[in-house]
Short mmCIF file of C-alpha atoms in Angstrom, two decimals:
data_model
loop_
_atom_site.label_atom_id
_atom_site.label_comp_id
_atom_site.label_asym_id
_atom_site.label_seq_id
_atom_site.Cartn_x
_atom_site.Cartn_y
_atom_site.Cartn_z
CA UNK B 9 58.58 -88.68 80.26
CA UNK B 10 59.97 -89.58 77.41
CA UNK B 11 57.51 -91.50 76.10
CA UNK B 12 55.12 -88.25 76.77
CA UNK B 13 57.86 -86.10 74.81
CA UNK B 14 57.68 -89.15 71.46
CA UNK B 15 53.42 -88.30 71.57
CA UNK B 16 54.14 -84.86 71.20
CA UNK B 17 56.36 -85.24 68.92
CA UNK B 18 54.26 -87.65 66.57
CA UNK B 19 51.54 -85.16 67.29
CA UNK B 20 53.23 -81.89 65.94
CA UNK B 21 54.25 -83.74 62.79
CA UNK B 22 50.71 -85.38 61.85
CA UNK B 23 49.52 -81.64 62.17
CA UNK B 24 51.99 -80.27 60.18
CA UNK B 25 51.77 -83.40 57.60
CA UNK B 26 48.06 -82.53 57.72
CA UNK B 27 48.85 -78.67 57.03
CA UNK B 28 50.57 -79.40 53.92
CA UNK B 29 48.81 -81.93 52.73
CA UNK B 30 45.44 -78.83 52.79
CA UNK B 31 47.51 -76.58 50.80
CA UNK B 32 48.79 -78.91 48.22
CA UNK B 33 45.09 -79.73 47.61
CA UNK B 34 44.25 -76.49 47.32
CA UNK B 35 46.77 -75.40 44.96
CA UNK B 36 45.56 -78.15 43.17
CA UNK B 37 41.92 -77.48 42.66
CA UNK B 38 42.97 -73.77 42.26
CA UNK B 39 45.28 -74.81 39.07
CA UNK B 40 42.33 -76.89 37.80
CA UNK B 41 39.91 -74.44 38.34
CA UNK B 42 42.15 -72.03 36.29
CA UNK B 43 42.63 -74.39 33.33
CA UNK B 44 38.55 -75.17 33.50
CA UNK B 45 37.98 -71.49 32.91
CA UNK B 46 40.10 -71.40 29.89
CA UNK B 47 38.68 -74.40 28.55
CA UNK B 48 35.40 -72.65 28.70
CA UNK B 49 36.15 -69.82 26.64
CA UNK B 50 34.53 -70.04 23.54
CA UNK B 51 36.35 -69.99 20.21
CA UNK B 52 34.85 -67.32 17.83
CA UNK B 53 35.89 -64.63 15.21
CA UNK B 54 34.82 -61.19 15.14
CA UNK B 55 34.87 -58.90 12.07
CA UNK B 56 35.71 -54.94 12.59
CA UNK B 57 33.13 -52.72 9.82
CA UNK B 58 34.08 -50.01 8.54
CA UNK B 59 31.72 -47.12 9.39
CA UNK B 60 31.24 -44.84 6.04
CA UNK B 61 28.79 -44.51 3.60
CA UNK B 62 26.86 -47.55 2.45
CA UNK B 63 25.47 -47.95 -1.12
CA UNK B 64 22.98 -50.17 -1.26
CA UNK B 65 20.62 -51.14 -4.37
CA UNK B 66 16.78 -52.00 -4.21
CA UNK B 67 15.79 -55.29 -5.64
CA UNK B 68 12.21 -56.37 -6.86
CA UNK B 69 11.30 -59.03 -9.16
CA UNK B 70 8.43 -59.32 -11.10
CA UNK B 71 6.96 -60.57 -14.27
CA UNK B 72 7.71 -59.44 -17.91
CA UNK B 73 4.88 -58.64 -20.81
CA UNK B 74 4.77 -57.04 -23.49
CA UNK B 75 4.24 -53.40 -23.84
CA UNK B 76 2.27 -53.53 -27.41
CA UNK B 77 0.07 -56.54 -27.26
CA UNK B 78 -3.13 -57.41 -29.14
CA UNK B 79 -5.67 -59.50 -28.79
CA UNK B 80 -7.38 -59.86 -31.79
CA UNK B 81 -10.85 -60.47 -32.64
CA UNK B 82 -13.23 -60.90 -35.34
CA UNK B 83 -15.57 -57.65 -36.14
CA UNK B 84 -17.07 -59.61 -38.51
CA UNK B 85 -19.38 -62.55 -39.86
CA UNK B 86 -17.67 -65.20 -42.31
CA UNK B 87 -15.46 -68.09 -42.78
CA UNK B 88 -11.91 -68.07 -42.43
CA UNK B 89 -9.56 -68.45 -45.12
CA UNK B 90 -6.34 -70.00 -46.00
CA UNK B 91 -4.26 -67.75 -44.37
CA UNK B 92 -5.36 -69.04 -40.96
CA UNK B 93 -3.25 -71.92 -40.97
CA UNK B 94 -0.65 -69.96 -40.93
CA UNK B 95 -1.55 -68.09 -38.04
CA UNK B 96 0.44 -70.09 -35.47
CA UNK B 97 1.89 -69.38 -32.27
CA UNK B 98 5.94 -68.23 -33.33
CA UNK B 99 4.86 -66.56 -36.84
CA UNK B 100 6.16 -63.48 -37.52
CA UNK B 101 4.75 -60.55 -39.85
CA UNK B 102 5.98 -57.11 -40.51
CA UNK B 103 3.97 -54.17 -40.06
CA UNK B 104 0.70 -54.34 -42.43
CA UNK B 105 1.29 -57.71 -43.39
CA UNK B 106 -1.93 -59.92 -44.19
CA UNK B 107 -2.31 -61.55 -41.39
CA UNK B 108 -6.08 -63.17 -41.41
CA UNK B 109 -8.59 -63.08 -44.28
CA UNK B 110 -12.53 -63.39 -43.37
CA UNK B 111 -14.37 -64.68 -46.75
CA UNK B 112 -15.61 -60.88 -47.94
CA UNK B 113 -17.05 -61.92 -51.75
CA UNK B 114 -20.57 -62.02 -49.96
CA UNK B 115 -20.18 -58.55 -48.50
CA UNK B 116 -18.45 -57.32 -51.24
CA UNK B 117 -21.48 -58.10 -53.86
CA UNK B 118 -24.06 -56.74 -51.57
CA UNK B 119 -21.78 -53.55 -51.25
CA UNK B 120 -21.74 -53.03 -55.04
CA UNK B 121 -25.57 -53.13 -55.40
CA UNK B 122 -25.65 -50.38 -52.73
CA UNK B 123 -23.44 -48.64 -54.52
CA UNK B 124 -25.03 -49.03 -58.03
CA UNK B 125 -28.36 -48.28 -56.10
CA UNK B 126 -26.78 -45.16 -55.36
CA UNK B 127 -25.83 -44.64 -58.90
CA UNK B 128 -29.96 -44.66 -59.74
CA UNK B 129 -30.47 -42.49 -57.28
CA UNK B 130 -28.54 -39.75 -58.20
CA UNK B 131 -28.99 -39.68 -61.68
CA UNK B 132 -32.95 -39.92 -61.07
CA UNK B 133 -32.76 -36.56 -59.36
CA UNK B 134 -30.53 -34.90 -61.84
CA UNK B 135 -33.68 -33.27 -63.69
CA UNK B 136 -34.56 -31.62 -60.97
CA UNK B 137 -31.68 -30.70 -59.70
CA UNK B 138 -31.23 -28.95 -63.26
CA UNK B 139 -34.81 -27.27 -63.18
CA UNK B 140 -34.59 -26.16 -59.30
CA UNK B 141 -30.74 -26.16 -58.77
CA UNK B 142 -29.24 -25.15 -61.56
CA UNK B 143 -25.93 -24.26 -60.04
CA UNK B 144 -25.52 -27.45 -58.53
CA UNK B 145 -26.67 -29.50 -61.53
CA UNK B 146 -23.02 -29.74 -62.96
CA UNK B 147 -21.17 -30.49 -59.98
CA UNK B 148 -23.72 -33.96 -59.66
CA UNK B 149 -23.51 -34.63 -63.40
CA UNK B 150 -19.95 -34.65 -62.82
CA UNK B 151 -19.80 -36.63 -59.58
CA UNK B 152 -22.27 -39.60 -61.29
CA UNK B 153 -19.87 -39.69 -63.89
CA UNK B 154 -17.33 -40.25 -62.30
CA UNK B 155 -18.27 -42.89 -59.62
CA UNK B 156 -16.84 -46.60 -59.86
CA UNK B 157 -18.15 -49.18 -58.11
CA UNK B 158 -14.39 -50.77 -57.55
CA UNK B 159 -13.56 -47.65 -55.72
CA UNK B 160 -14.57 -45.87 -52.10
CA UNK B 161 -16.81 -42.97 -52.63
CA UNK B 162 -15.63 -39.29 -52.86
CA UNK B 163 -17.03 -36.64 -50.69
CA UNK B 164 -20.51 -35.48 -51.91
CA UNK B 165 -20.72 -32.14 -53.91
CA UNK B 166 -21.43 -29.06 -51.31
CA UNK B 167 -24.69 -28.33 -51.37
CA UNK B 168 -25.43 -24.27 -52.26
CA UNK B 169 -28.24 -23.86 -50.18
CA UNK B 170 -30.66 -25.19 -46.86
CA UNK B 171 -33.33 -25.86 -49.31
CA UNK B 172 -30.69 -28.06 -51.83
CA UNK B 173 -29.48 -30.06 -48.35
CA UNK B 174 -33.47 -31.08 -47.63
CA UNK B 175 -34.09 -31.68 -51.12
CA UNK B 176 -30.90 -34.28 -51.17
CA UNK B 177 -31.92 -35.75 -47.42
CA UNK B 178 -35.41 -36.24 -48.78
CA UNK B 179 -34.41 -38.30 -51.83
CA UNK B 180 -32.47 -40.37 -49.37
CA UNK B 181 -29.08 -39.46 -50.94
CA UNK B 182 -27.61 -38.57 -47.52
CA UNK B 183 -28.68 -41.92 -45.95
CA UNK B 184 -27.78 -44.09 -49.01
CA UNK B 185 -23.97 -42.33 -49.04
CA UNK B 186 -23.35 -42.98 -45.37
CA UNK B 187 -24.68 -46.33 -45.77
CA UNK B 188 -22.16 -46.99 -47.90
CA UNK B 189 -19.55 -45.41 -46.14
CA UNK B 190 -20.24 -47.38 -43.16
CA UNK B 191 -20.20 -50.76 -45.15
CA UNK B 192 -16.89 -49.67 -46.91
CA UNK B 193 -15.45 -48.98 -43.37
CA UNK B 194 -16.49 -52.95 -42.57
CA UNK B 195 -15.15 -54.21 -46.00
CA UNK B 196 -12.23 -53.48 -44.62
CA UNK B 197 -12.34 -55.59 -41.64
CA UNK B 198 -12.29 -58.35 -43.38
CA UNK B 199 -8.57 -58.67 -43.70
CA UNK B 200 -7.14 -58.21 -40.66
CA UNK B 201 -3.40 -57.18 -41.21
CA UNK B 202 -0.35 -56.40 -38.48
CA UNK B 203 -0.63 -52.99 -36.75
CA UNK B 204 3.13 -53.59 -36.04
CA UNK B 205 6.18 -56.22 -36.92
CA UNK B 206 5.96 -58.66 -34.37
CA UNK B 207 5.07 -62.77 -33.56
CA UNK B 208 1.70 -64.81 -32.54
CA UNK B 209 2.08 -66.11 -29.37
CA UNK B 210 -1.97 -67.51 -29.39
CA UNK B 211 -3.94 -68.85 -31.58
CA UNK B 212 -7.03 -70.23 -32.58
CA UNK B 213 -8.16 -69.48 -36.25
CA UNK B 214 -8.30 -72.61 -38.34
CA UNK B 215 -9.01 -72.32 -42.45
CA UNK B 216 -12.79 -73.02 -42.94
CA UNK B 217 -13.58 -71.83 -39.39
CA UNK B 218 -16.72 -70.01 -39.53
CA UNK B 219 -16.60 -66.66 -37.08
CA UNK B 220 -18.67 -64.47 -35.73
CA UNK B 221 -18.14 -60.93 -34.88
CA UNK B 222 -16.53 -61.11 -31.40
CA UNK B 223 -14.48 -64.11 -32.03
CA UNK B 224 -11.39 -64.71 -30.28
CA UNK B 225 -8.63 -65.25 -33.25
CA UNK B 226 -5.61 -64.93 -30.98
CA UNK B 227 -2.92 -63.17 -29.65
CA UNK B 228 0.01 -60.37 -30.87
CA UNK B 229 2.62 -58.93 -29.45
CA UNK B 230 6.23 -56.57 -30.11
CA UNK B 231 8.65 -58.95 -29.21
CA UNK B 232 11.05 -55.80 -28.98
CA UNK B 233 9.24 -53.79 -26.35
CA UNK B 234 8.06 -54.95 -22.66
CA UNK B 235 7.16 -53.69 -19.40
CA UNK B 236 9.06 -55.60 -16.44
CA UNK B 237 5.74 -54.85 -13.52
CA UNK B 238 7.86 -54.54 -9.57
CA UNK B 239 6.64 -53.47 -6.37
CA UNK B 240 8.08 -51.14 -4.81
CA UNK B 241 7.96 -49.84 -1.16
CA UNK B 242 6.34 -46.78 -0.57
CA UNK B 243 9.57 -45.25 1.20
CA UNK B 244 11.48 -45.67 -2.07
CA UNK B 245 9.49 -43.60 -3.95
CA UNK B 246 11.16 -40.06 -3.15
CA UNK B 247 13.79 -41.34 -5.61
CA UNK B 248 12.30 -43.61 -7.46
CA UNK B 249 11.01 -41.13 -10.58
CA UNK B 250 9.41 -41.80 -14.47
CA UNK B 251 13.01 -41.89 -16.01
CA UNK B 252 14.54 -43.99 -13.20
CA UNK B 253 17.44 -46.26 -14.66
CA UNK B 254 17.31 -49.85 -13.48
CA UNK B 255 19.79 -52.69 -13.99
CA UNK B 256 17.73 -55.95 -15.24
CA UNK B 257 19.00 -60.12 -14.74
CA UNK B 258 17.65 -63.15 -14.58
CA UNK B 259 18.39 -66.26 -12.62
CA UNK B 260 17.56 -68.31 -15.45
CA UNK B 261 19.64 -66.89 -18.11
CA UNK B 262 22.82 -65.19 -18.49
CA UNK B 263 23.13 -61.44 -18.97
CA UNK B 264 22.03 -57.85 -17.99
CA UNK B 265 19.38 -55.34 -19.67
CA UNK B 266 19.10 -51.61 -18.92
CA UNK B 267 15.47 -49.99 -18.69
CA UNK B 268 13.86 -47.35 -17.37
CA UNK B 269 10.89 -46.66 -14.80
CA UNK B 270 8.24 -45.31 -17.59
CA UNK B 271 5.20 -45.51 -15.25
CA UNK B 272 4.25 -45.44 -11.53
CA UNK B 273 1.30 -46.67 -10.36
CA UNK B 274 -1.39 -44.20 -8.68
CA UNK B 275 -2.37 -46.26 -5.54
CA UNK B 276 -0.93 -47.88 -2.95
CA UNK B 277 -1.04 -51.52 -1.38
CA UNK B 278 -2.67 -50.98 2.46
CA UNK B 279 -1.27 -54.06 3.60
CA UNK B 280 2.26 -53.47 2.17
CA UNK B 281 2.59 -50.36 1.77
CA UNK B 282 4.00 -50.61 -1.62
CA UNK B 283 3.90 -49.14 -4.88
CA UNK B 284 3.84 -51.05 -8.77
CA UNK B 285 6.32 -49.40 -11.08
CA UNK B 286 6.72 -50.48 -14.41
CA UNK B 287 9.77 -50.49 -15.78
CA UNK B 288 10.67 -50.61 -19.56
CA UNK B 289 13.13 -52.60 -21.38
CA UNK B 290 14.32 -54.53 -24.73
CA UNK B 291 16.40 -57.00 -25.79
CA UNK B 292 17.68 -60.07 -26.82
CA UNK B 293 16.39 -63.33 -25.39
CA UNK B 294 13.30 -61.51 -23.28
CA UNK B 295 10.29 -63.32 -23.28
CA UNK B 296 6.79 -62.67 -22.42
CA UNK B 297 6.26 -64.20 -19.00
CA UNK B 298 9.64 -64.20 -17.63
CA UNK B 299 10.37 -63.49 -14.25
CA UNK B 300 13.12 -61.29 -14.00
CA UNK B 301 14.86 -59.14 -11.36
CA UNK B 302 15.41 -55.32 -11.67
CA UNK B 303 18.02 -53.52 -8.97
CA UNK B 304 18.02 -49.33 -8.91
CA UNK B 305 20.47 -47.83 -7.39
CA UNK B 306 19.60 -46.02 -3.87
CA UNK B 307 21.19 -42.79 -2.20
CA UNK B 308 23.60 -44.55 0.30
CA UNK B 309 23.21 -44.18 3.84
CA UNK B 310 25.74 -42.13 5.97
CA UNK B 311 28.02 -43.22 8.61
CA UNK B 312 26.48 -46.77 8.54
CA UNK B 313 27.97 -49.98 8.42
CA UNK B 314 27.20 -53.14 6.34
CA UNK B 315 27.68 -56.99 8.09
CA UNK B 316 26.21 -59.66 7.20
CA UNK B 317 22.45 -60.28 7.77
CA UNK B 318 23.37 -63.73 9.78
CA UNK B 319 24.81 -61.84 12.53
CA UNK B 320 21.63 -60.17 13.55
CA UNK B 321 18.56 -61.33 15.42
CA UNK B 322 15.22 -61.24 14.91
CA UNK B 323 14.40 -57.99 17.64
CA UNK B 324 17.92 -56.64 15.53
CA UNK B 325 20.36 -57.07 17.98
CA UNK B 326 23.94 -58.02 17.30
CA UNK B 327 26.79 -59.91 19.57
CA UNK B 328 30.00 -57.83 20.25
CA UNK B 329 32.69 -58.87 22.22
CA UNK B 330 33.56 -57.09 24.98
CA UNK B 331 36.58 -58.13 27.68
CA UNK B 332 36.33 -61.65 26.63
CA UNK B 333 32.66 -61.37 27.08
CA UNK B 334 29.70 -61.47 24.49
CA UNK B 335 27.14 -58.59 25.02
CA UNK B 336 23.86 -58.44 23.09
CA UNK B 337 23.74 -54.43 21.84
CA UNK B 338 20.52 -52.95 19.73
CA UNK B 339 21.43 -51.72 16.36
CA UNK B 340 18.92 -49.37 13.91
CA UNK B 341 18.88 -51.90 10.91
CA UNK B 342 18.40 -49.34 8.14
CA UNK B 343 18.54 -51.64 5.19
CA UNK B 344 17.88 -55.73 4.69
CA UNK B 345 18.42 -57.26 1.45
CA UNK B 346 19.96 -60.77 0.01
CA UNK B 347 22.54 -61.82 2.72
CA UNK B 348 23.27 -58.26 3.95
CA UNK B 349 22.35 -55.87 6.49
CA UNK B 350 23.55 -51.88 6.51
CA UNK B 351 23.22 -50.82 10.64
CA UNK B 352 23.62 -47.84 12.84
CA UNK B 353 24.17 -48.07 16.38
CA UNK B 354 27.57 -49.30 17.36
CA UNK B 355 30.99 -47.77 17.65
CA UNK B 356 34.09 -48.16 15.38
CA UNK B 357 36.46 -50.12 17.03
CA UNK B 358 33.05 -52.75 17.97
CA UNK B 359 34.38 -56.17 17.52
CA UNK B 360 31.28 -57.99 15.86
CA UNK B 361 31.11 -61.86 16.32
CA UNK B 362 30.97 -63.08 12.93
CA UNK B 363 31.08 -67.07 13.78
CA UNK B 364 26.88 -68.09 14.24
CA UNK B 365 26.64 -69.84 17.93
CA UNK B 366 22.97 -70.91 18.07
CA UNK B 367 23.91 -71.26 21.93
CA UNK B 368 25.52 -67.72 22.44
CA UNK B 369 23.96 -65.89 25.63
CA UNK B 370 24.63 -62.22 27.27
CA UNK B 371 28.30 -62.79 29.26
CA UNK B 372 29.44 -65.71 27.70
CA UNK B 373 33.01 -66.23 27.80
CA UNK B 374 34.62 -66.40 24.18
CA UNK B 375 38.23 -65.76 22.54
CA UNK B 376 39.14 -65.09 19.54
CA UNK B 377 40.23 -67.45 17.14
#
């Protein structure tokens, strides 16, 4: 009996030993289970915008050349002079400077003997213009008199009458004076002489070069007026106006320039759908051919809020953190430009996970830093 009542005994206790021993493990894993779920949490920040109104800027770079530029060619036949060597890329000249000579003696005595030709002419007719146009006889005689070869030609006496004009056509006066009008309008294209102060950026004239009319001589420009050429989207261009003020930089060189759109182009790029605007602008240290950037300053957007473009994805969602949970939330992305992004879409107290986590997913478990 007694031994029976021991069993029992060491029975009950084993159970109860057993009992405890379940609950302490289970506390245990319970405790650990706690600590695991912590340890999970990811660390992050989380950055609160401000929802007000945005201003934003619209960038575009593009290439800068000059607004007055001249490519100059020869009109006529000859050899180049000295002055050619001069002609070099960097050379300056002010406004109706010499700035090429063609060889003209050749033309020059060919246009005398048309002239002095001319001279015969008239005076051969003078008798009878004083038999059969005696009014007009004077107003020759005086004209003949008072040609010299050295000089242009003045404007030919007005004839009195229909008859007077045949008479003068028929004697070949007419064609003879134009002639030489024509050829003293070439004479003159010889020298070839700066429409405007400004520097050769190309060249290609050499002394003793012989030219032909056509012949590319080079290349001049205002070094004090360009055109900076952007693209614009189409979208832009209910505020974007001729008269336009646009802030210019470069990433090359230090400093700012202020132009203005002057023109806007008439068509429209199908694939884009963007505009060329051409902006003007002057200053020191431009530079035909520079690539520079020009920012305008937009309309802002309303009740919007700017974050940085990092934080969004590519279908323009954005994480927020929600009870210790991330969750993925569509935004309108009204604006992307540099590093930024200006949004619609979430609420004002929206905690926005700034820290990028390649590995973030829908319900992950985060804190914040």
């Amino acid at each position: 009996m007694k031994r029976r009542i021991i069993a029992i005994g060491l029975s009950i206790a084993i159970i109860i030993a057993a009992i405890l021993i379940v609950k302490a493990l289970s506390s245990g894993k319970k405790k650990a289970g706690d600590n695991n779920a912590k340890v999970k949490a990811t660390l992050i920040q989380v950055v609160k915008p401000a929802i007000e109104d945005v201003s934003y800027e619209l960038e575009a770079t593009g290439k800068l050349i000059a607004s007055e530029r001249l490519q100059i060619f020869s009109q006529v036949e000859g050899q180049l002079l000295n002055s050619a060597n001069l002609f070099r890329p960097g050379k300056t000249y002010r406004k109706g400077e010499t700035m090429l000579q063609v060889d003209v003696e050749e033309f020059r005595m060919t246009l005398l003997a048309q002239k002095s030709d001319f001279i015969t002419s008239i005076t051969s007719i003078l008798p009878d213009l004083k038999s059969d146009y005696p009014n007009s006889y004077n107003a020759w005689k005086e004209y003949v008199l008072n040609l010299d070869l050295q000089k242009p030609l003045a404007d030919l006496p007005k004839s009195e009458t229909t008859q007077e004009k045949f008479f003068l056509a028929g004697k070949g006066i007419l064609t003879s004076y134009y002639s030489i009008q024509s050829a003293q309008e070439k004479l003159n294209k010889y020298t070839i002489t700066a429409p405007y102060s400004g520097i050769v950026t190309e060249s290609t004239a050499e002394a003793g070069k012989a030219v032909r009319s056509g012949t590319e001589l080079g290349v001049f420009i205002n070094p004090n007026k360009f055109e900076l050429e952007i693209t614009l989207p189409l979208s832009s261009m209910d505020e974007v106006k001729v008269g336009t003020v646009a802030t210019i930089h470069s990433s090359e060189i230090k400093g700012n320039w202020q132009g203005k759109v002057i023109r806007i182009g008439g068509d429209i790029d199908e694939q884009s759908q963007s505009v060329i605007v051409y902006i003007g602008v002057s200053g020191e240290h431009l530079k035909e051919g520079m690539f520079l950037t020009a920012s305008i300053s937009m309309s802002p957007f309303e009740n919007a809020m700017s974050v940085q473009r990092k934080m969004l994805s590519d279908d323009n969602k954005i994480f927020v953190m929600e009870n210790g949970v991330l969750r993925h939330k569509q935004v309108e992305v009204l604006m992307k430009q540099g590093d930024k992004a200006i949004i619609k879409g979430l609420s004002a107290d929206a905690q926005i996970m700034k820290t990028v986590i390649k590995s973030a997913y829908e319900g992950m478990p985060v804190r914040i830093n």
